[in-house]
Coordinates of C-alpha atoms in Angstrom, one line a residue:
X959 CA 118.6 146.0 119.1
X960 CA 122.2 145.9 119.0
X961 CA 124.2 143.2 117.8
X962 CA 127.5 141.6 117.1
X963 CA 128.3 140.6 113.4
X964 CA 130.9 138.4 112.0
X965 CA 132.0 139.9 108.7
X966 CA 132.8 137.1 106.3
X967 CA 132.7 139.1 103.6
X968 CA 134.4 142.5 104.0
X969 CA 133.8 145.4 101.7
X970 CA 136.0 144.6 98.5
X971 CA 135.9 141.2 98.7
X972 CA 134.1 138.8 96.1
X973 CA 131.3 136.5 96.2
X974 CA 132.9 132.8 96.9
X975 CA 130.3 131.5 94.4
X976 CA 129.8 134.6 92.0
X977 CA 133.8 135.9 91.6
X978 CA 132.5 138.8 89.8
X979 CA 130.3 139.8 92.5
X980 CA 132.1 142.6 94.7
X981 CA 130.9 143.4 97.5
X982 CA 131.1 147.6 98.4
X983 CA 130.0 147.2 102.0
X984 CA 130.8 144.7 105.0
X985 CA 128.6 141.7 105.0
X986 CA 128.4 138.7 107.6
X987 CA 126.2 137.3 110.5
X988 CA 125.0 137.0 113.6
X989 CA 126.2 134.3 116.0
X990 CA 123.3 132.6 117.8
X991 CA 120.8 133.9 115.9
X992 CA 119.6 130.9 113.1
X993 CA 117.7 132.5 109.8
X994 CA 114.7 130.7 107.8
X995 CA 117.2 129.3 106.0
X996 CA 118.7 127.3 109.3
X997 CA 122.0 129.3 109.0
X998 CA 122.7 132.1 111.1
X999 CA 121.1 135.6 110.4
X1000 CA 122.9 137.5 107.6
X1001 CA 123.6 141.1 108.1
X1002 CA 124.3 143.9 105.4
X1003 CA 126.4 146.5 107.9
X1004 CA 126.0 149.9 106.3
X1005 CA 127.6 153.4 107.7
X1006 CA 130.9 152.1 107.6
X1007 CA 133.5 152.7 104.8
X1008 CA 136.6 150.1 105.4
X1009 CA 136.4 146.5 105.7
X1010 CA 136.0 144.8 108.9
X1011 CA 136.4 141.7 110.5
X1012 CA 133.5 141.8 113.4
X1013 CA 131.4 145.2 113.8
X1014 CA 128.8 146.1 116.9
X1015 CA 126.2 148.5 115.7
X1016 CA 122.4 148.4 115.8
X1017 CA 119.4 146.8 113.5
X1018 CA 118.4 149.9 111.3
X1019 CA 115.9 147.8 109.2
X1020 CA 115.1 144.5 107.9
X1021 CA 114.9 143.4 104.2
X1022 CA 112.1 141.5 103.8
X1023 CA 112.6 138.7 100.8
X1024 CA 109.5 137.3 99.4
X1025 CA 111.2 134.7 97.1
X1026 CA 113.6 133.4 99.6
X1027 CA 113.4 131.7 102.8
X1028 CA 115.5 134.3 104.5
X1029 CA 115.5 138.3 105.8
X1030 CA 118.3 140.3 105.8
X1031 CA 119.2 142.8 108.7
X1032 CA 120.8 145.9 108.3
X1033 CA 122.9 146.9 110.8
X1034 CA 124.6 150.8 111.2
X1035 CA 126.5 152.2 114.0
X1036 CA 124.4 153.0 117.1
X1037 CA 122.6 156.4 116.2
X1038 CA 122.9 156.4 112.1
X1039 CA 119.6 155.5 110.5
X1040 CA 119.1 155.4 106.5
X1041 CA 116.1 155.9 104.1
X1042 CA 115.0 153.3 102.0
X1043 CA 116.3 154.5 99.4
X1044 CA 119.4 154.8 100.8
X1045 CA 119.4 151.1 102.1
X1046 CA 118.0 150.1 98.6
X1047 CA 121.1 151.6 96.3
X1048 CA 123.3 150.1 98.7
X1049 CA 122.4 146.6 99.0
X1050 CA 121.2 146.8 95.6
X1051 CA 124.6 144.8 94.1
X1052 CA 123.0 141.5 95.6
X1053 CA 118.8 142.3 96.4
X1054 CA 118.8 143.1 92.8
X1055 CA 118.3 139.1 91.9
X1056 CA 114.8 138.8 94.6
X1057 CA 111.8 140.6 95.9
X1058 CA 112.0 142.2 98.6
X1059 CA 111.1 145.4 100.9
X1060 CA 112.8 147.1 103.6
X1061 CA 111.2 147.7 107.0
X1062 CA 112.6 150.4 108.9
X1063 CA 113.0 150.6 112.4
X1064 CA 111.1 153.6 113.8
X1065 CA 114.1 156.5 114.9
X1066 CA 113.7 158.6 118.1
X1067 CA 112.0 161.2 116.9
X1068 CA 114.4 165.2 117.6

């Protein structure tokens, strides 16, 4: 699926609650689309190294939070898919305070 986010939290920019928290990738939402939480969907954009203000790309995976009342979505540029592992060290800087799992969209298989 591919979607629009609004970053509201580009890379390098802090938490506006935790000022020591920095984020090291692009972070935002999803216009439209309203999360468990009754806010609209977060997004954690990976694949991209500078900070943005909006970013198209497509859903890669979904983390799953079990002691929240929200998912995250991860969203790359069309094309670019991660591991786990990958999406795990990078989102790490904020998943690291819940439990969660990441579901991965299947890729095309080449």
């Amino acid at each position: 699926m591919i979607v629009k986010v609004t970053v509201d939290r580009p890379l390098g920019s802090h938490h506006p609650k935790f000022p020591d928290m920095v984020y090291p990738i692009n972070y935002g939402y999803i216009n439209g689309i309203i999360a468990g939480d009754g806010e609209e969907q977060d997004a954690y954009i990976l694949g991209v190294e500078e900070p943005l203000t909006e970013f198209q790309g497509e859903v890669v995976a979904i983390i799953h939070r079990f002691d929240d009342c929200e998912d995250k979505w991860v969203v790359a540029p069309e094309g670019m898919y991660f591991t786990k592992e990958q999406i795990a060290e990078a989102v790490h800087f904020q998943e690291k305070y819940f439990k969660s799992e990441i579901i991965i969209k299947a890729t095309p298989k080449g």
